[in-house]
Amino acid sequence: MAGEPILIVEDNPSNLKLVKILLTVEGYEIQTATNAEEAIELLKTFRPRLILMDLQLPGMDGLELTRKLKSDPKFHKVIIIALTAYAMKRDEEKASAAGCDGYITKPIDVGAFPSEIVKYLKKNKVGPLR
Ligand code: MN
Protein backbone atom coordinates (compact mmCIF):
# COMPACT_ATOMS: atom_id res chain seq x y z
CA MET A 1 0.00 0.00 0.00
CA ALA A 2 2.95 2.33 0.63
CA GLY A 3 3.57 4.78 -2.15
CA GLU A 4 -0.01 4.70 -3.39
CA PRO A 5 -1.15 8.13 -4.57
CA ILE A 6 -3.84 9.78 -2.46
CA LEU A 7 -5.52 13.16 -2.92
CA ILE A 8 -6.92 14.97 0.11
CA VAL A 9 -9.61 17.57 -0.59
CA GLU A 10 -10.26 19.48 2.64
CA ASP A 11 -10.74 23.20 3.33
CA ASN A 12 -10.17 23.02 7.09
CA PRO A 13 -6.42 23.68 7.61
CA SER A 14 -6.03 21.66 10.84
CA ASN A 15 -7.91 18.67 9.47
CA LEU A 16 -5.93 18.82 6.24
CA LYS A 17 -2.68 18.97 8.16
CA LEU A 18 -3.64 16.05 10.42
CA VAL A 19 -4.74 13.78 7.57
CA LYS A 20 -1.69 14.69 5.51
CA ILE A 21 0.70 13.85 8.36
CA LEU A 22 -1.07 10.58 9.17
CA LEU A 23 -0.84 9.41 5.56
CA THR A 24 2.65 10.75 4.87
CA VAL A 25 4.13 8.73 7.76
CA GLU A 26 2.51 5.64 6.22
CA GLY A 27 4.46 6.31 3.03
CA TYR A 28 1.68 7.39 0.70
CA GLU A 29 2.25 9.88 -2.09
CA ILE A 30 0.06 12.80 -1.01
CA GLN A 31 -1.35 15.77 -2.87
CA THR A 32 -3.78 18.22 -1.32
CA ALA A 33 -6.45 20.65 -2.47
CA THR A 34 -8.56 23.05 -0.41
CA ASN A 35 -11.45 23.32 -2.85
CA ALA A 36 -12.99 21.47 -5.79
CA GLU A 37 -11.54 23.71 -8.45
CA GLU A 38 -8.02 23.17 -7.12
CA ALA A 39 -8.67 19.41 -7.04
CA ILE A 40 -9.86 19.40 -10.66
CA GLU A 41 -6.73 21.28 -11.69
CA LEU A 42 -4.48 18.81 -9.81
CA LEU A 43 -6.28 15.84 -11.35
CA LYS A 44 -5.10 16.92 -14.79
CA THR A 45 -1.65 15.62 -13.85
CA PHE A 46 -2.08 13.62 -10.62
CA ARG A 47 -3.84 10.24 -10.73
CA PRO A 48 -4.74 9.18 -7.19
CA ARG A 49 -5.99 5.70 -6.34
CA LEU A 50 -8.02 7.17 -3.52
CA ILE A 51 -9.49 10.59 -2.78
CA LEU A 52 -10.41 11.75 0.72
CA MET A 53 -13.26 14.13 0.06
CA ASP A 54 -14.50 16.68 2.56
CA LEU A 55 -18.19 17.19 1.82
CA GLN A 56 -18.41 20.80 3.01
CA LEU A 57 -16.27 22.90 0.67
CA PRO A 58 -16.51 26.52 -0.46
CA GLY A 59 -17.93 26.74 -3.98
CA MET A 60 -18.53 23.33 -5.54
CA ASP A 61 -19.06 20.93 -2.63
CA GLY A 62 -17.62 17.45 -2.16
CA LEU A 63 -20.82 15.74 -3.27
CA GLU A 64 -20.90 17.60 -6.56
CA LEU A 65 -17.20 16.94 -7.18
CA THR A 66 -17.75 13.24 -6.41
CA ARG A 67 -20.65 13.04 -8.87
CA LYS A 68 -18.55 14.80 -11.48
CA LEU A 69 -15.58 12.44 -11.05
CA LYS A 70 -17.67 9.26 -10.84
CA SER A 71 -19.40 10.14 -14.12
CA ASP A 72 -16.03 10.62 -15.85
CA PRO A 73 -14.55 7.42 -17.38
CA LYS A 74 -11.07 8.65 -16.44
CA PHE A 75 -11.92 8.79 -12.75
CA HIS A 76 -14.86 6.51 -12.07
CA LYS A 77 -12.59 3.79 -10.64
CA VAL A 78 -10.88 6.12 -8.17
CA ILE A 79 -11.91 5.23 -4.63
CA ILE A 80 -13.63 8.24 -3.07
CA ILE A 81 -14.02 8.35 0.70
CA ALA A 82 -16.16 11.13 2.15
CA LEU A 83 -15.00 13.02 5.21
CA THR A 84 -18.18 13.84 7.10
CA ALA A 85 -18.40 16.23 10.02
CA TYR A 86 -20.45 13.94 12.21
CA ALA A 87 -21.84 10.45 12.00
CA MET A 88 -24.98 11.93 10.49
CA LYS A 89 -27.11 9.40 8.70
CA ARG A 90 -28.15 11.99 6.15
CA ASP A 91 -24.53 12.71 5.29
CA GLU A 92 -23.78 9.01 4.85
CA GLU A 93 -26.79 8.62 2.58
CA LYS A 94 -25.88 11.69 0.56
CA ALA A 95 -22.27 10.53 0.21
CA SER A 96 -23.40 7.11 -0.95
CA ALA A 97 -25.93 8.57 -3.39
CA ALA A 98 -23.25 10.83 -4.88
CA GLY A 99 -21.05 7.79 -5.55
CA CYS A 100 -18.66 7.80 -2.59
CA ASP A 101 -17.23 4.36 -1.80
CA GLY A 102 -17.28 4.95 1.93
CA TYR A 103 -16.98 7.59 4.58
CA ILE A 104 -14.84 8.50 7.56
CA THR A 105 -16.25 10.71 10.28
CA LYS A 106 -14.55 13.75 11.76
CA PRO A 107 -12.99 14.30 14.21
CA ILE A 108 -10.52 11.80 12.78
CA ASP A 109 -9.80 8.78 14.98
CA VAL A 110 -6.00 8.96 14.72
CA GLY A 111 -5.50 5.35 15.82
CA ALA A 112 -8.00 3.81 13.43
CA PHE A 113 -7.47 6.08 10.42
CA PRO A 114 -4.47 4.34 8.74
CA SER A 115 -6.10 0.92 8.81
CA GLU A 116 -9.36 2.39 7.47
CA ILE A 117 -7.43 3.68 4.47
CA VAL A 118 -5.74 0.30 3.93
CA LYS A 119 -9.15 -1.37 4.09
CA TYR A 120 -10.51 0.89 1.36
CA LEU A 121 -7.42 0.49 -0.82
CA LYS A 122 -7.70 -3.30 -0.62
CA LYS A 123 -11.20 -3.18 -1.99
CA ASN A 124 -10.79 -3.59 -5.72
CA LYS A 125 -14.38 -3.10 -6.59
CA VAL A 126 -16.80 -0.41 -5.66
CA GLY A 127 -19.39 -1.89 -3.38
CA PRO A 128 -22.15 -0.81 -1.06
CA LEU A 129 -21.13 0.95 2.10
CA ARG A 130 -22.39 -1.90 4.25
MN1 MN B 1 -15.04 21.60 5.01
PDB file of C-alpha atoms and ligand atoms in Angstrom:
ATOM      1  CA  MET A   1       0.000   0.000   0.000  1.00  0.00           C
ATOM      2  CA  ALA A   2       2.945   2.326   0.629  1.00  0.00           C
ATOM      3  CA  GLY A   3       3.568   4.781  -2.148  1.00  0.00           C
ATOM      4  CA  GLU A   4      -0.006   4.702  -3.385  1.00  0.00           C
ATOM      5  CA  PRO A   5      -1.149   8.133  -4.566  1.00  0.00           C
ATOM      6  CA  ILE A   6      -3.836   9.785  -2.458  1.00  0.00           C
ATOM      7  CA  LEU A   7      -5.521  13.157  -2.923  1.00  0.00           C
ATOM      8  CA  ILE A   8      -6.918  14.973   0.107  1.00  0.00           C
ATOM      9  CA  VAL A   9      -9.609  17.572  -0.585  1.00  0.00           C
ATOM     10  CA  GLU A  10     -10.264  19.476   2.641  1.00  0.00           C
ATOM     11  CA  ASP A  11     -10.741  23.198   3.329  1.00  0.00           C
ATOM     12  CA  ASN A  12     -10.168  23.019   7.092  1.00  0.00           C
ATOM     13  CA  PRO A  13      -6.418  23.679   7.612  1.00  0.00           C
ATOM     14  CA  SER A  14      -6.029  21.664  10.842  1.00  0.00           C
ATOM     15  CA  ASN A  15      -7.906  18.668   9.467  1.00  0.00           C
ATOM     16  CA  LEU A  16      -5.935  18.820   6.243  1.00  0.00           C
ATOM     17  CA  LYS A  17      -2.677  18.972   8.165  1.00  0.00           C
ATOM     18  CA  LEU A  18      -3.638  16.053  10.425  1.00  0.00           C
ATOM     19  CA  VAL A  19      -4.744  13.781   7.572  1.00  0.00           C
ATOM     20  CA  LYS A  20      -1.691  14.694   5.509  1.00  0.00           C
ATOM     21  CA  ILE A  21       0.695  13.853   8.365  1.00  0.00           C
ATOM     22  CA  LEU A  22      -1.070  10.576   9.175  1.00  0.00           C
ATOM     23  CA  LEU A  23      -0.838   9.411   5.556  1.00  0.00           C
ATOM     24  CA  THR A  24       2.651  10.748   4.874  1.00  0.00           C
ATOM     25  CA  VAL A  25       4.134   8.734   7.761  1.00  0.00           C
ATOM     26  CA  GLU A  26       2.509   5.640   6.223  1.00  0.00           C
ATOM     27  CA  GLY A  27       4.461   6.306   3.030  1.00  0.00           C
ATOM     28  CA  TYR A  28       1.679   7.388   0.704  1.00  0.00           C
ATOM     29  CA  GLU A  29       2.247   9.880  -2.090  1.00  0.00           C
ATOM     30  CA  ILE A  30       0.058  12.803  -1.009  1.00  0.00           C
ATOM     31  CA  GLN A  31      -1.347  15.770  -2.874  1.00  0.00           C
ATOM     32  CA  THR A  32      -3.782  18.219  -1.315  1.00  0.00           C
ATOM     33  CA  ALA A  33      -6.452  20.647  -2.468  1.00  0.00           C
ATOM     34  CA  THR A  34      -8.558  23.049  -0.405  1.00  0.00           C
ATOM     35  CA  ASN A  35     -11.449  23.315  -2.853  1.00  0.00           C
ATOM     36  CA  ALA A  36     -12.993  21.467  -5.786  1.00  0.00           C
ATOM     37  CA  GLU A  37     -11.542  23.714  -8.455  1.00  0.00           C
ATOM     38  CA  GLU A  38      -8.025  23.168  -7.120  1.00  0.00           C
ATOM     39  CA  ALA A  39      -8.671  19.411  -7.040  1.00  0.00           C
ATOM     40  CA  ILE A  40      -9.855  19.403 -10.656  1.00  0.00           C
ATOM     41  CA  GLU A  41      -6.725  21.284 -11.690  1.00  0.00           C
ATOM     42  CA  LEU A  42      -4.480  18.812  -9.811  1.00  0.00           C
ATOM     43  CA  LEU A  43      -6.282  15.837 -11.347  1.00  0.00           C
ATOM     44  CA  LYS A  44      -5.099  16.922 -14.792  1.00  0.00           C
ATOM     45  CA  THR A  45      -1.646  15.620 -13.851  1.00  0.00           C
ATOM     46  CA  PHE A  46      -2.085  13.616 -10.624  1.00  0.00           C
ATOM     47  CA  ARG A  47      -3.835  10.239 -10.732  1.00  0.00           C
ATOM     48  CA  PRO A  48      -4.743   9.178  -7.190  1.00  0.00           C
ATOM     49  CA  ARG A  49      -5.991   5.700  -6.341  1.00  0.00           C
ATOM     50  CA  LEU A  50      -8.016   7.171  -3.522  1.00  0.00           C
ATOM     51  CA  ILE A  51      -9.494  10.593  -2.783  1.00  0.00           C
ATOM     52  CA  LEU A  52     -10.410  11.747   0.718  1.00  0.00           C
ATOM     53  CA  MET A  53     -13.257  14.131   0.062  1.00  0.00           C
ATOM     54  CA  ASP A  54     -14.501  16.682   2.557  1.00  0.00           C
ATOM     55  CA  LEU A  55     -18.194  17.194   1.825  1.00  0.00           C
ATOM     56  CA  GLN A  56     -18.409  20.804   3.008  1.00  0.00           C
ATOM     57  CA  LEU A  57     -16.267  22.904   0.669  1.00  0.00           C
ATOM     58  CA  PRO A  58     -16.513  26.515  -0.461  1.00  0.00           C
ATOM     59  CA  GLY A  59     -17.934  26.743  -3.980  1.00  0.00           C
ATOM     60  CA  MET A  60     -18.532  23.329  -5.537  1.00  0.00           C
ATOM     61  CA  ASP A  61     -19.064  20.933  -2.626  1.00  0.00           C
ATOM     62  CA  GLY A  62     -17.621  17.452  -2.164  1.00  0.00           C
ATOM     63  CA  LEU A  63     -20.821  15.736  -3.265  1.00  0.00           C
ATOM     64  CA  GLU A  64     -20.898  17.602  -6.555  1.00  0.00           C
ATOM     65  CA  LEU A  65     -17.204  16.941  -7.182  1.00  0.00           C
ATOM     66  CA  THR A  66     -17.748  13.240  -6.412  1.00  0.00           C
ATOM     67  CA  ARG A  67     -20.645  13.044  -8.871  1.00  0.00           C
ATOM     68  CA  LYS A  68     -18.545  14.804 -11.484  1.00  0.00           C
ATOM     69  CA  LEU A  69     -15.584  12.437 -11.055  1.00  0.00           C
ATOM     70  CA  LYS A  70     -17.666   9.260 -10.845  1.00  0.00           C
ATOM     71  CA  SER A  71     -19.397  10.142 -14.116  1.00  0.00           C
ATOM     72  CA  ASP A  72     -16.032  10.621 -15.850  1.00  0.00           C
ATOM     73  CA  PRO A  73     -14.547   7.418 -17.375  1.00  0.00           C
ATOM     74  CA  LYS A  74     -11.071   8.651 -16.437  1.00  0.00           C
ATOM     75  CA  PHE A  75     -11.919   8.795 -12.750  1.00  0.00           C
ATOM     76  CA  HIS A  76     -14.865   6.512 -12.074  1.00  0.00           C
ATOM     77  CA  LYS A  77     -12.587   3.793 -10.643  1.00  0.00           C
ATOM     78  CA  VAL A  78     -10.878   6.121  -8.174  1.00  0.00           C
ATOM     79  CA  ILE A  79     -11.906   5.228  -4.628  1.00  0.00           C
ATOM     80  CA  ILE A  80     -13.633   8.238  -3.074  1.00  0.00           C
ATOM     81  CA  ILE A  81     -14.024   8.346   0.698  1.00  0.00           C
ATOM     82  CA  ALA A  82     -16.157  11.131   2.154  1.00  0.00           C
ATOM     83  CA  LEU A  83     -15.003  13.021   5.212  1.00  0.00           C
ATOM     84  CA  THR A  84     -18.178  13.840   7.101  1.00  0.00           C
ATOM     85  CA  ALA A  85     -18.398  16.235  10.022  1.00  0.00           C
ATOM     86  CA  TYR A  86     -20.450  13.941  12.206  1.00  0.00           C
ATOM     87  CA  ALA A  87     -21.842  10.450  12.004  1.00  0.00           C
ATOM     88  CA  MET A  88     -24.978  11.929  10.493  1.00  0.00           C
ATOM     89  CA  LYS A  89     -27.107   9.400   8.704  1.00  0.00           C
ATOM     90  CA  ARG A  90     -28.152  11.992   6.147  1.00  0.00           C
ATOM     91  CA  ASP A  91     -24.526  12.707   5.289  1.00  0.00           C
ATOM     92  CA  GLU A  92     -23.778   9.011   4.847  1.00  0.00           C
ATOM     93  CA  GLU A  93     -26.792   8.623   2.578  1.00  0.00           C
ATOM     94  CA  LYS A  94     -25.882  11.695   0.561  1.00  0.00           C
ATOM     95  CA  ALA A  95     -22.273  10.527   0.212  1.00  0.00           C
ATOM     96  CA  SER A  96     -23.400   7.106  -0.946  1.00  0.00           C
ATOM     97  CA  ALA A  97     -25.929   8.574  -3.387  1.00  0.00           C
ATOM     98  CA  ALA A  98     -23.248  10.831  -4.880  1.00  0.00           C
ATOM     99  CA  GLY A  99     -21.045   7.794  -5.554  1.00  0.00           C
ATOM    100  CA  CYS A 100     -18.665   7.796  -2.594  1.00  0.00           C
ATOM    101  CA  ASP A 101     -17.233   4.359  -1.803  1.00  0.00           C
ATOM    102  CA  GLY A 102     -17.281   4.945   1.931  1.00  0.00           C
ATOM    103  CA  TYR A 103     -16.981   7.594   4.578  1.00  0.00           C
ATOM    104  CA  ILE A 104     -14.836   8.498   7.561  1.00  0.00           C
ATOM    105  CA  THR A 105     -16.249  10.707  10.276  1.00  0.00           C
ATOM    106  CA  LYS A 106     -14.552  13.751  11.758  1.00  0.00           C
ATOM    107  CA  PRO A 107     -12.986  14.302  14.211  1.00  0.00           C
ATOM    108  CA  ILE A 108     -10.524  11.795  12.778  1.00  0.00           C
ATOM    109  CA  ASP A 109      -9.801   8.779  14.978  1.00  0.00           C
ATOM    110  CA  VAL A 110      -6.000   8.955  14.725  1.00  0.00           C
ATOM    111  CA  GLY A 111      -5.497   5.349  15.821  1.00  0.00           C
ATOM    112  CA  ALA A 112      -8.002   3.815  13.427  1.00  0.00           C
ATOM    113  CA  PHE A 113      -7.471   6.081  10.420  1.00  0.00           C
ATOM    114  CA  PRO A 114      -4.466   4.344   8.745  1.00  0.00           C
ATOM    115  CA  SER A 115      -6.105   0.915   8.807  1.00  0.00           C
ATOM    116  CA  GLU A 116      -9.356   2.387   7.475  1.00  0.00           C
ATOM    117  CA  ILE A 117      -7.434   3.675   4.468  1.00  0.00           C
ATOM    118  CA  VAL A 118      -5.740   0.300   3.927  1.00  0.00           C
ATOM    119  CA  LYS A 119      -9.152  -1.372   4.090  1.00  0.00           C
ATOM    120  CA  TYR A 120     -10.513   0.891   1.360  1.00  0.00           C
ATOM    121  CA  LEU A 121      -7.417   0.492  -0.823  1.00  0.00           C
ATOM    122  CA  LYS A 122      -7.701  -3.298  -0.616  1.00  0.00           C
ATOM    123  CA  LYS A 123     -11.202  -3.178  -1.992  1.00  0.00           C
ATOM    124  CA  ASN A 124     -10.790  -3.593  -5.720  1.00  0.00           C
ATOM    125  CA  LYS A 125     -14.377  -3.104  -6.586  1.00  0.00           C
ATOM    126  CA  VAL A 126     -16.801  -0.409  -5.662  1.00  0.00           C
ATOM    127  CA  GLY A 127     -19.390  -1.888  -3.376  1.00  0.00           C
ATOM    128  CA  PRO A 128     -22.153  -0.806  -1.064  1.00  0.00           C
ATOM    129  CA  LEU A 129     -21.133   0.952   2.103  1.00  0.00           C
ATOM    130  CA  ARG A 130     -22.392  -1.903   4.250  1.00  0.00           C
TER     131      ARG A 130
HETATM  132 MN    MN B   1     -15.042  21.602   5.006  1.00  0.00          MN
END
